[in-house]
Coordinates of C-alpha atoms in Angstrom, one line a residue:
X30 CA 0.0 0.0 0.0
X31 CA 3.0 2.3 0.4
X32 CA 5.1 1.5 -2.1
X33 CA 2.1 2.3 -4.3
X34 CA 1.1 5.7 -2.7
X35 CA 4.5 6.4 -3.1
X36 CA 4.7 5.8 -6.9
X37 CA 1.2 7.8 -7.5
X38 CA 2.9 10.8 -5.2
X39 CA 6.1 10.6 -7.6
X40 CA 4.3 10.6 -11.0
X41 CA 1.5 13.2 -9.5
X42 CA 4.3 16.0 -7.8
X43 CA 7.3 15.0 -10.4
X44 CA 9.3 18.2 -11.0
X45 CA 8.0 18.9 -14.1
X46 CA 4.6 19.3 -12.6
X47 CA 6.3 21.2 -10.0
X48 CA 7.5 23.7 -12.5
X49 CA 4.1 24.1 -14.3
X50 CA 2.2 25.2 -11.6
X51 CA 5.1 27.7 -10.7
X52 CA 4.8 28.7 -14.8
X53 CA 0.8 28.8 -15.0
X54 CA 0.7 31.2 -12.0
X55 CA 3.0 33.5 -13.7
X56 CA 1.1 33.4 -16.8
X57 CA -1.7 34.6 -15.3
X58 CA -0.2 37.1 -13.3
X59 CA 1.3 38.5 -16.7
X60 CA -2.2 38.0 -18.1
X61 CA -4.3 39.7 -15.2
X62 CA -1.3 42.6 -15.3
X63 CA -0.6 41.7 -11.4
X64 CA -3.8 41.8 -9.9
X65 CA -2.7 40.5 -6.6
X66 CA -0.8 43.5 -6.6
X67 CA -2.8 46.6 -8.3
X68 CA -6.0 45.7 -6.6
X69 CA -4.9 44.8 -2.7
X70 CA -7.0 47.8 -1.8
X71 CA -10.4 46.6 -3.2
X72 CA -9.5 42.9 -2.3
X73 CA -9.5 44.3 1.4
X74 CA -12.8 46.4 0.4
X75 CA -14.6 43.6 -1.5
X76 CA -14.1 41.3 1.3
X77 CA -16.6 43.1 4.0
X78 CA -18.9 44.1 1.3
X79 CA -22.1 42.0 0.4
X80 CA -25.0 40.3 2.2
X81 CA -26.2 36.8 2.5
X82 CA -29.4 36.0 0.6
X83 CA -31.7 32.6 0.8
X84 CA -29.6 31.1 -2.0
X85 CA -26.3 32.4 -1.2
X86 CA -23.6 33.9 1.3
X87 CA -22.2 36.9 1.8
X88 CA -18.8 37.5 0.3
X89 CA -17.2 37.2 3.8
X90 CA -18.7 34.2 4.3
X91 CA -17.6 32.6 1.5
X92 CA -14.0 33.4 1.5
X93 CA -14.6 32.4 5.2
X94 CA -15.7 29.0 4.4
X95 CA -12.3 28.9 1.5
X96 CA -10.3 30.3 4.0
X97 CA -11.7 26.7 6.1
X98 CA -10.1 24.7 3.7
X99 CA -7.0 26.5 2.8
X100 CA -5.9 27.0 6.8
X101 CA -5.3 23.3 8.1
X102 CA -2.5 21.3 9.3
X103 CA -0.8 22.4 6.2
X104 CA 0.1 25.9 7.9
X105 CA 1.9 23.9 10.8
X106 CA 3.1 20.5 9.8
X107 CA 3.4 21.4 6.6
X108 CA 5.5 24.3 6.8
X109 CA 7.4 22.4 9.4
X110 CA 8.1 19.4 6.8
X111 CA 8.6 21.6 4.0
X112 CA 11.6 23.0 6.3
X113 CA 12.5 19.7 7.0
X114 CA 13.0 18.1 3.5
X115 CA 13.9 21.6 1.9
X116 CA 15.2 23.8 4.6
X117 CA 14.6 27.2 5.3
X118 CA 14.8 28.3 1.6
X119 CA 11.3 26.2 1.0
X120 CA 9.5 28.6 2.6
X121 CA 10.7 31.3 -0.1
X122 CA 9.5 29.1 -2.3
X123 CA 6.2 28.9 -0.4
X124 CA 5.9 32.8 -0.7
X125 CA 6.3 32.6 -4.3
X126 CA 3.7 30.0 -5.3
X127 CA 0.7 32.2 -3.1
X128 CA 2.1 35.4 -4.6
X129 CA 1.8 34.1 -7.8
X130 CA -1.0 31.4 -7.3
X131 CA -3.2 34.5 -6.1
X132 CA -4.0 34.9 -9.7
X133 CA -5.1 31.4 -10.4
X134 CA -7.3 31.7 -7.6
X135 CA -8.5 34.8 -9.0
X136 CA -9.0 33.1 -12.1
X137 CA -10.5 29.6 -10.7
X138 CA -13.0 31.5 -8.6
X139 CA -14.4 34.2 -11.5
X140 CA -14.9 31.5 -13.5
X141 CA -16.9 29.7 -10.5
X142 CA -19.1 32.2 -10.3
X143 CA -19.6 32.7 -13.7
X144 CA -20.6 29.7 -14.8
X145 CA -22.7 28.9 -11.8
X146 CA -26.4 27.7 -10.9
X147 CA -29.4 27.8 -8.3
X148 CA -29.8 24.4 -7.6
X149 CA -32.6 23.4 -4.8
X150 CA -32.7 26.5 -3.6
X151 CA -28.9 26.9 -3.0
X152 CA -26.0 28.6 -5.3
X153 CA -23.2 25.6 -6.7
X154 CA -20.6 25.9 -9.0
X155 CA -16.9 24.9 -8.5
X156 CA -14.5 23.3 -11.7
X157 CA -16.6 20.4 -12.4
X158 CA -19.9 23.1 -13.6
X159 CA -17.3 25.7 -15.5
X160 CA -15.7 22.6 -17.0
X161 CA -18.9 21.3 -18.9
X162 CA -20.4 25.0 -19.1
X163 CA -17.2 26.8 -20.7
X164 CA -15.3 24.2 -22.5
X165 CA -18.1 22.0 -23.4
X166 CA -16.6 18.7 -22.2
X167 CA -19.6 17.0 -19.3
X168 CA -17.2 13.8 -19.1
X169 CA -14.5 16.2 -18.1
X170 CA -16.5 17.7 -15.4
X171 CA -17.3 14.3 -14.0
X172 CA -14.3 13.5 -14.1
X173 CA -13.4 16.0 -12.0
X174 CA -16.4 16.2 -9.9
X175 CA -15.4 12.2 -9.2
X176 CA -11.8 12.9 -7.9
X177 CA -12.6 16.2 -5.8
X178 CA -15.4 13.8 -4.4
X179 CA -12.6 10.9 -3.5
X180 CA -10.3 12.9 -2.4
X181 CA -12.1 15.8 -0.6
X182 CA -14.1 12.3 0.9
X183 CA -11.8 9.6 1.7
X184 CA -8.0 10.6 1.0
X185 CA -7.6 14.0 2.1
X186 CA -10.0 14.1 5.7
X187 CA -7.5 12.0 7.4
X188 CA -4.3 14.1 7.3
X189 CA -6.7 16.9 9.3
X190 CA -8.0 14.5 12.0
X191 CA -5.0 12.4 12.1
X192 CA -2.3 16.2 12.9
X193 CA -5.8 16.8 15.4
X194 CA -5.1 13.6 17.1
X195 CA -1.1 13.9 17.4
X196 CA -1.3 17.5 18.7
X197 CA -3.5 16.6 21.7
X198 CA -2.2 13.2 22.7
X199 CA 1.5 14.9 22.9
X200 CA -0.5 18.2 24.9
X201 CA -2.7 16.4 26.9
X202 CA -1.9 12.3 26.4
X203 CA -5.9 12.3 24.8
X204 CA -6.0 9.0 22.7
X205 CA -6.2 9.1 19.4
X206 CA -9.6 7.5 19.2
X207 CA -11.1 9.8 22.0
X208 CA -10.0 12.6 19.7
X209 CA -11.3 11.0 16.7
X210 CA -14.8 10.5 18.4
X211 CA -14.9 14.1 19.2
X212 CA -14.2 15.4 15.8
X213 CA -16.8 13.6 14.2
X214 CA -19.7 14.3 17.0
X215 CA -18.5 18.1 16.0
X216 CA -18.6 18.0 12.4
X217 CA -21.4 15.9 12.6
X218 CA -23.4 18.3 14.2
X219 CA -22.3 21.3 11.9
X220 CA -22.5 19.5 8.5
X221 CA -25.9 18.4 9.2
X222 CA -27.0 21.8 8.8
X223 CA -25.8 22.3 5.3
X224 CA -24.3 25.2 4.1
X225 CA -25.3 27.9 6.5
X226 CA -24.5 26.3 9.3
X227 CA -20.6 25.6 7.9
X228 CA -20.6 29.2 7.0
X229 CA -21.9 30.7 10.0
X230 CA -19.5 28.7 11.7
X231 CA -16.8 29.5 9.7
X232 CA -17.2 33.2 9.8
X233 CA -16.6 32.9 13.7
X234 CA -13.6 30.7 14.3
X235 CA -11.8 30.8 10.9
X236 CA -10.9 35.2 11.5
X237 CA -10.7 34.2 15.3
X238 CA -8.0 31.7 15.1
X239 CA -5.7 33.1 12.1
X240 CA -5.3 36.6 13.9
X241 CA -4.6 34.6 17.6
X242 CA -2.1 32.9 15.8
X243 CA -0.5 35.5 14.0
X244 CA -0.6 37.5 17.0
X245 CA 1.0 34.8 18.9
X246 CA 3.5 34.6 16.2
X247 CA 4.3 38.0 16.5
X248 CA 5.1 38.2 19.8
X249 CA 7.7 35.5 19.4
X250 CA 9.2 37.2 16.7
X251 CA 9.7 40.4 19.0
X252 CA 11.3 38.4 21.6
X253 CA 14.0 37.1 19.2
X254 CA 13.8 40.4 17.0
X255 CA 17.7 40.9 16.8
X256 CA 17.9 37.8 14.6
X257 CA 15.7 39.2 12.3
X258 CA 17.9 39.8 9.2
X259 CA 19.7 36.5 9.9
X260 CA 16.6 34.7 9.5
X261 CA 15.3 36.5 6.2
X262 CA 18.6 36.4 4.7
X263 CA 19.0 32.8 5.1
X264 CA 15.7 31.9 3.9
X265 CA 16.5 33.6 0.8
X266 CA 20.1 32.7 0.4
X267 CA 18.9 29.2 0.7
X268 CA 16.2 29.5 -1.7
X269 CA 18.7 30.0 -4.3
X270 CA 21.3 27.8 -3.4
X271 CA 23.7 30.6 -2.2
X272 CA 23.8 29.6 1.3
X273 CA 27.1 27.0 2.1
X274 CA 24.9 24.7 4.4
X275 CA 21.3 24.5 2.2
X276 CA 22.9 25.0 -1.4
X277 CA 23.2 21.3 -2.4
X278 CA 19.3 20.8 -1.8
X279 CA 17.7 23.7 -4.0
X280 CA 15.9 21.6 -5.8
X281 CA 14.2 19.9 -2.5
X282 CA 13.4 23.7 -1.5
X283 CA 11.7 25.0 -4.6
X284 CA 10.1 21.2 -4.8
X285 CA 9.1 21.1 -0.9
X286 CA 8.5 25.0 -1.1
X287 CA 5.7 24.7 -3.6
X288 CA 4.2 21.3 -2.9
X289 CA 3.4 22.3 0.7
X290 CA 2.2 25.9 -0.7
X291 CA 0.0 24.4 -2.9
X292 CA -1.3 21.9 -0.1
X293 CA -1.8 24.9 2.1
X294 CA -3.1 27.4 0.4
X295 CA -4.7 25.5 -2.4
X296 CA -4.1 28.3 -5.1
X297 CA -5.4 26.1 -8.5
X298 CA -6.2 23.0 -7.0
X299 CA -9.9 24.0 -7.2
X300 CA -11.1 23.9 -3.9
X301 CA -11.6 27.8 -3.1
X302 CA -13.7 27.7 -6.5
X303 CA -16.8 26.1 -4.4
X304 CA -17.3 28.4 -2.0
X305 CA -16.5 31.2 -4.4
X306 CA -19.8 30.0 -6.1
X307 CA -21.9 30.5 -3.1
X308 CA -21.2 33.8 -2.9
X309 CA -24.2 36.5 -3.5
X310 CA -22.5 38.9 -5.9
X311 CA -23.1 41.5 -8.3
X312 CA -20.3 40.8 -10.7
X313 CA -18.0 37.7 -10.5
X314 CA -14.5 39.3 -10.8
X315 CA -15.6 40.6 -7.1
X316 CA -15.5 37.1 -5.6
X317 CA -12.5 36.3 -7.5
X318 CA -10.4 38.9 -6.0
X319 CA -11.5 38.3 -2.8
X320 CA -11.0 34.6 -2.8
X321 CA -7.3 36.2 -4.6
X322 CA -6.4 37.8 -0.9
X323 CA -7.1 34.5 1.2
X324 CA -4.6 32.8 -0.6
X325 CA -2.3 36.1 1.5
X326 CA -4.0 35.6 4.5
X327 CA -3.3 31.5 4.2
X328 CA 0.1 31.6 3.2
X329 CA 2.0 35.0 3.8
X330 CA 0.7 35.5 6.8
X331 CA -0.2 32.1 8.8
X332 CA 2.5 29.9 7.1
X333 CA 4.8 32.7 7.8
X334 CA 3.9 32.8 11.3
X335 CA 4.6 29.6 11.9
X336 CA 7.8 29.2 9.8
X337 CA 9.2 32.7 11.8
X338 CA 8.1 30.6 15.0
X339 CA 10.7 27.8 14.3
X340 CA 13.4 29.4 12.5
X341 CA 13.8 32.3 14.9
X342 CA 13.9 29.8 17.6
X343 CA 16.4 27.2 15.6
X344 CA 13.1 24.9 16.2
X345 CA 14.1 22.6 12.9
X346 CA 15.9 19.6 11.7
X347 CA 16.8 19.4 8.0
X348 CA 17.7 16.4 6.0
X349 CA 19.6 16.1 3.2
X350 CA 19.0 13.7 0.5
X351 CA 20.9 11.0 1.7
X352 CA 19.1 10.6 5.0
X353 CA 22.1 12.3 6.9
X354 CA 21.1 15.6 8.5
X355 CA 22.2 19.3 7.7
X356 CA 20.9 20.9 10.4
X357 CA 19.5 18.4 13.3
X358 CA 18.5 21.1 17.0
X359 CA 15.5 18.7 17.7
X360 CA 17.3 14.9 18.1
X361 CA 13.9 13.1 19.1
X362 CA 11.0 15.5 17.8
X363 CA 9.5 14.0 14.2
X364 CA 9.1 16.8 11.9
X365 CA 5.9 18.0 12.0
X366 CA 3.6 20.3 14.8
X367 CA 6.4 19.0 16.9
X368 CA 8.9 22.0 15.7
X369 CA 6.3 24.6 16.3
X370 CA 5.4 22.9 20.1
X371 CA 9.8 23.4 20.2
X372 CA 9.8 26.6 19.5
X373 CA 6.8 27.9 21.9
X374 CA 8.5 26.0 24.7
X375 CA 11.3 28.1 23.8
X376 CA 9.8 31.5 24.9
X377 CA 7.3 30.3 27.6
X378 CA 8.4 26.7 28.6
X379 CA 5.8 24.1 28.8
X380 CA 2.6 26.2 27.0
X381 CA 3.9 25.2 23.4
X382 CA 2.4 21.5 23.3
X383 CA -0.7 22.9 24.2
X384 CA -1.3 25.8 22.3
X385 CA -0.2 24.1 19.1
X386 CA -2.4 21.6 19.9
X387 CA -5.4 23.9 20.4
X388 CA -4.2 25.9 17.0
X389 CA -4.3 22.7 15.1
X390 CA -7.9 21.6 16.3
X391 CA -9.4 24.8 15.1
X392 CA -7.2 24.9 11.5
X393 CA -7.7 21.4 10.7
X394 CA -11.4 20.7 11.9
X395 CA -12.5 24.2 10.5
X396 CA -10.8 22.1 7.1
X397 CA -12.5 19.1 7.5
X398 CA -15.5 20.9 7.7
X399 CA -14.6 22.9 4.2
X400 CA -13.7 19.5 2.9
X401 CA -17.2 18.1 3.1
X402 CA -19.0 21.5 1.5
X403 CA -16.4 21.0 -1.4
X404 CA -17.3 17.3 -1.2
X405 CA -21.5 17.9 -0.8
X406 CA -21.3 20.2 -4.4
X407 CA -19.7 17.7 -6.8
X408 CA -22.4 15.5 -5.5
X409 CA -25.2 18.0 -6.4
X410 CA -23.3 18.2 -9.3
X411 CA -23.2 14.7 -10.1
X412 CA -27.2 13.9 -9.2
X413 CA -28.8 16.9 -10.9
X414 CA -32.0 16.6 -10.8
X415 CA -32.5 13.5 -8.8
X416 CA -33.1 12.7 -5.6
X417 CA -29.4 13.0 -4.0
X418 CA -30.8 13.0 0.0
X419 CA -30.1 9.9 0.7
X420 CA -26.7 10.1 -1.6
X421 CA -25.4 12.9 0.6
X422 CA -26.4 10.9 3.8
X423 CA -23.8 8.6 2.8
X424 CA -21.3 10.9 1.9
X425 CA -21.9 12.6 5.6
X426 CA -21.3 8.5 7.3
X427 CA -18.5 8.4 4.7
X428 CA -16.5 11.9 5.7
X429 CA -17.1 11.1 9.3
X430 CA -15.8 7.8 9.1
X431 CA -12.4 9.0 7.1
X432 CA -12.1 11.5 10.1
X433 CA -11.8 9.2 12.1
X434 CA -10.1 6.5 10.8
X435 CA -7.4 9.4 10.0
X436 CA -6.9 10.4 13.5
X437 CA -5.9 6.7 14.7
X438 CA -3.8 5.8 11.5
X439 CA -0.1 6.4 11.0
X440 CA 0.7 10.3 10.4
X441 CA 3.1 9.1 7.0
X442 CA 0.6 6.9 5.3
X443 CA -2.2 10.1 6.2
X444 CA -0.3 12.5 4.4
X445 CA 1.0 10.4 1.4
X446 CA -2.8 9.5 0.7
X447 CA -3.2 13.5 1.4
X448 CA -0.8 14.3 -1.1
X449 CA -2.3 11.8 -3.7
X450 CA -6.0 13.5 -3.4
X451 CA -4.5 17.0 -3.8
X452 CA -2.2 15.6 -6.9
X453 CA -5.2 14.8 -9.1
X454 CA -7.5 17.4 -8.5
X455 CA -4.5 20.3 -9.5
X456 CA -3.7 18.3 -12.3
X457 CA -7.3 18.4 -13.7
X458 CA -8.5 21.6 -12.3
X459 CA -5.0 23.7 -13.5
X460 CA -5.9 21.8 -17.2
X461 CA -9.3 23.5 -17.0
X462 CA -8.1 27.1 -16.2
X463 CA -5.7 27.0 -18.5
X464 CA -8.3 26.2 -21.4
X465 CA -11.3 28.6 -19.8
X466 CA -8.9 31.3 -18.5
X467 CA -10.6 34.0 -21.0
X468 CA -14.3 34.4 -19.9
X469 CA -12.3 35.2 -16.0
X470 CA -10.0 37.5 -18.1
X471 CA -13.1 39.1 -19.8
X472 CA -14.6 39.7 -16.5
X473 CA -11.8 41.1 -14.9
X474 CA -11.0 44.4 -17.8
X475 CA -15.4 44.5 -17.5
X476 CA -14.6 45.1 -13.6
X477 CA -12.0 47.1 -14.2
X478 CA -13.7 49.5 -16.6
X479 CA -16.8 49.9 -15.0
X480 CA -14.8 50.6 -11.7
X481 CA -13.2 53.6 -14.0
X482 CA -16.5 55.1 -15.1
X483 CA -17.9 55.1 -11.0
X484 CA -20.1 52.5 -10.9
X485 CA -20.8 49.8 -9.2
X486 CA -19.8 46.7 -11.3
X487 CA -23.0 44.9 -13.0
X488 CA -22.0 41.3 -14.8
X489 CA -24.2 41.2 -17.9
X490 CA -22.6 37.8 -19.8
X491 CA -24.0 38.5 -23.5
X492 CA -22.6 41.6 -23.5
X493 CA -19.1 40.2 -23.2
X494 CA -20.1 37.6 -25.1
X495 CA -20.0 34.9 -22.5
X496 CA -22.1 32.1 -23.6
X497 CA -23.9 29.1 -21.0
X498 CA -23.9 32.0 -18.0
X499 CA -27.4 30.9 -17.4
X500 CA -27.6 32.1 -14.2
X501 CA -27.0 36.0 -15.1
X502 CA -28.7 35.7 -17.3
X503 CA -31.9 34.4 -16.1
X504 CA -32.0 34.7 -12.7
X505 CA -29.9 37.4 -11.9
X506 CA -31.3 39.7 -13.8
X507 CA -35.3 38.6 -12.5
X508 CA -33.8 38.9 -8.8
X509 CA -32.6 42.4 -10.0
X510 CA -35.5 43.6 -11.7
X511 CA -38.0 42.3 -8.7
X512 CA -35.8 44.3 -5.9
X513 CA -36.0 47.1 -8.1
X514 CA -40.2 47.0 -8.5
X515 CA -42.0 49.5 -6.1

């Protein structure tokens, strides 16, 4: 069972693939003339803008719910393996890939709302609906819809509850099965009330937990503030090779850098697209630039909190390829929430098992809990117009069971299956984008120039030429016109 995770992870995150990803992001970013830097201001506006309706969320709401599943374990153990395997220099490489993966999310997430539909009563949309509605090809989007279904599911649940499970039995010696029970009487209770419920949930403990952390981070970082330029300089001297001890693994940092990006901050593996959807909007590009900023919030600012926490402190082992160790401060600590427990203890001895443990429960569960939402829409998408209640029953036993089964299972085997689940929904999803990028770059210069003129941007899909935007162009425009009757 290993030895074939292990071959799926090598053919799904060979370097080439590494390399694309880095390449489509920059593409887009040339495309979209920078966004994620000429429009920081109304990504900040955008985002508290917008109310719920009966069909939909508010634009908060839904980056809230995206911001669920892009803030996990990934922002602790995975910056804390990335550092392991590719040394301080990964996490320059984790910079890049959400600096320029904030335009693929841009991209993913206009087209998401573009292309989607009021289904019973509630807004979907996600790859597998812009697939069959912009490029024409339905097996494509089942395709799709299939794999985000296993892995969002089966594969990618586990490596959540199982870092949930590690973190409290080293705090607080919890078994791992008392901790699995608990997360799935939790989720159970949220999921069951479908989509508001996750975003009303999500809206509370998602902002809650990433500024607690941050600030934690942050006071850390002022404790140790003389090493300051130390630290950045060798994060970027070994993310090109130019620092003596980390040059001879460059190729592990941009590989490690951008693999545990991508897992973190999920910029064009599809994901964020979902809840992008759901959002109640006026014009898509405003979702897609807001859903652009959570990739920021994910990655350069909560991966960077933790990955200041443990280099400041010298918190970190790093391997070389060989199996012998470059730099080895923790002898008996596996890499993992383990460095970022080390490097709390370091400033105020014996709280860092249990505060990284408490930070984990909310990142990963709040995940989870994204995981099935993601999960629930490529099942409406799959059973359209048929009865699908007693489908999404089983796929709310299914997700609870994975939970669980992933907090009492080894941590390696967890995050290999992880890696596998993420693997084949970026390679379909960035395929996708690539092909459909131009109805998102359309929407973007309409944004744009109707920004210019004053007003308050209106999507109107003929006019652009946008064809299959059902949705705008029935019902948006017959919600419109009935607010606007006296």
């Amino acid at each position: 069972m290993n030895e074939f995770v292990s071959l799926l992870n090598d053919i799904l995150w060979s370097t080439p693939v590494i390399y694309i990803l880095l390449g489509v992001g920059l593409v887009f970013s040339i495309l979209t003339r920078f966004l994620q830097v000429r429009h920081i201001k109304e990504m900040v506006r955008l985002m508290f803008q917008g109310k719920s309706s009966e069909a939909g969320v508010s634009s908060f709401q839904a980056m809230s719910i995206a911001l669920s599943g892009r803030v996990g374990t990934g922002n602790i153990a995975g910056v804390a393996t990335a550092i392991f395997y590719g040394g301080p220099g990964a996490v320059f490489w984790m910079w890049a890939i959400a600096f320029i993966g904030a335009s693929s999310a841009f991209v993913e997430s206009t087209l998401a709302q573009i292309y989607k539909v009021k289904q019973d009563g509630q807004y979907r949309g996600g790859p597998a609906y812009f697939i069959e509605k912009g490029i024409g090809w339905k097996w494509f989007g089942m395709t799709f819809a299939i794999a985000a279904l296993i892995a969002m599911a089966v594969l990618m649940p586990g490596v959540q509850s199982n870092s949930i499970a590690a973190g409290m039995q080293n705090a607080f010696s919890m078994p791992t099965w008392v901790t699995g029970v608990l997360i799935i009487l939790l989720l159970g209770f949220i999921i069951l009330g479908g989509v508001k419920r996750i975003a009303s949930t999500a809206q509370i403990i998602v902002p809650f937990m990433a500024l607690g952390y941050i600030l934690f981070s942050v006071i850390i970082i002022a404790m140790n503030i003389t090493a300051l330029p130390e630290v950045i300089g060798l994060i970027f001297k070994s993310a090109f090779g130019l620092d003596s001890a980390f040059g001879g693994i460059i190729g592990m940092a941009i590989s490690w850098g951008v693999k545990r990006g991508v897992f973190s901050n999920e910029a064009g593996q599809g994901t964020g697209a979902h809840a992008a959807a759901a959002a109640e909007v006026s014009h898509p590009a405003k979702q897609g630039l807001v859903q652009a900023f959570s990739v920021y919030i994910d990655t350069l600012l909560v991966c960077s909190a933790t990955a200041f926490m443990i280099l400041f402190t010298g918190a970190f082992n790093t391997q070389a390829e060989d199996g012998s160790y470059i730099v080895q401060n923790l002898a008996d600590v596996e890499q993992g929430p383990g460095y970022t427990q080390a490097a709390v203890d370091t400033v105020m001895p014996g709280f860092g098992a249990g505060f990284v443990a408490i930070a984990l429960f909310f990142f990963a569960f709040t995940t989870i809990m994204a995981y099935y939402y993601i999960a629930e829409t490529n099942i409406a998408y799959l059973f359209r117009n048929r009865n699908s209640k007693t489908v999404m029953f089983v796929l709310k036993i299914i997700i609870l069971l994975t939970a669980f089964f992933g907090a009492i299972r080894p941590a390696e085997l967890a995050w290999a299956l992880g890696d596998v689940g993420l693997g084949i929904m970026v390679w379909l999803n960035v395929i996708a984008i690539v092909i459909l990028a131009k109805p998102a770059l359309i929407a973007l210069k309409d944004y744009e120039r109707q920004k210019k003129a004053g007003l308050d941007p209106v999507f109107d899909p003929k006019k652009l030429g946008i064809k299959n935007a059902e949705f705008w162009e029935t019902d948006y425009i017959h919600n419109a016109d009935s607010k606007n009757k006296p």
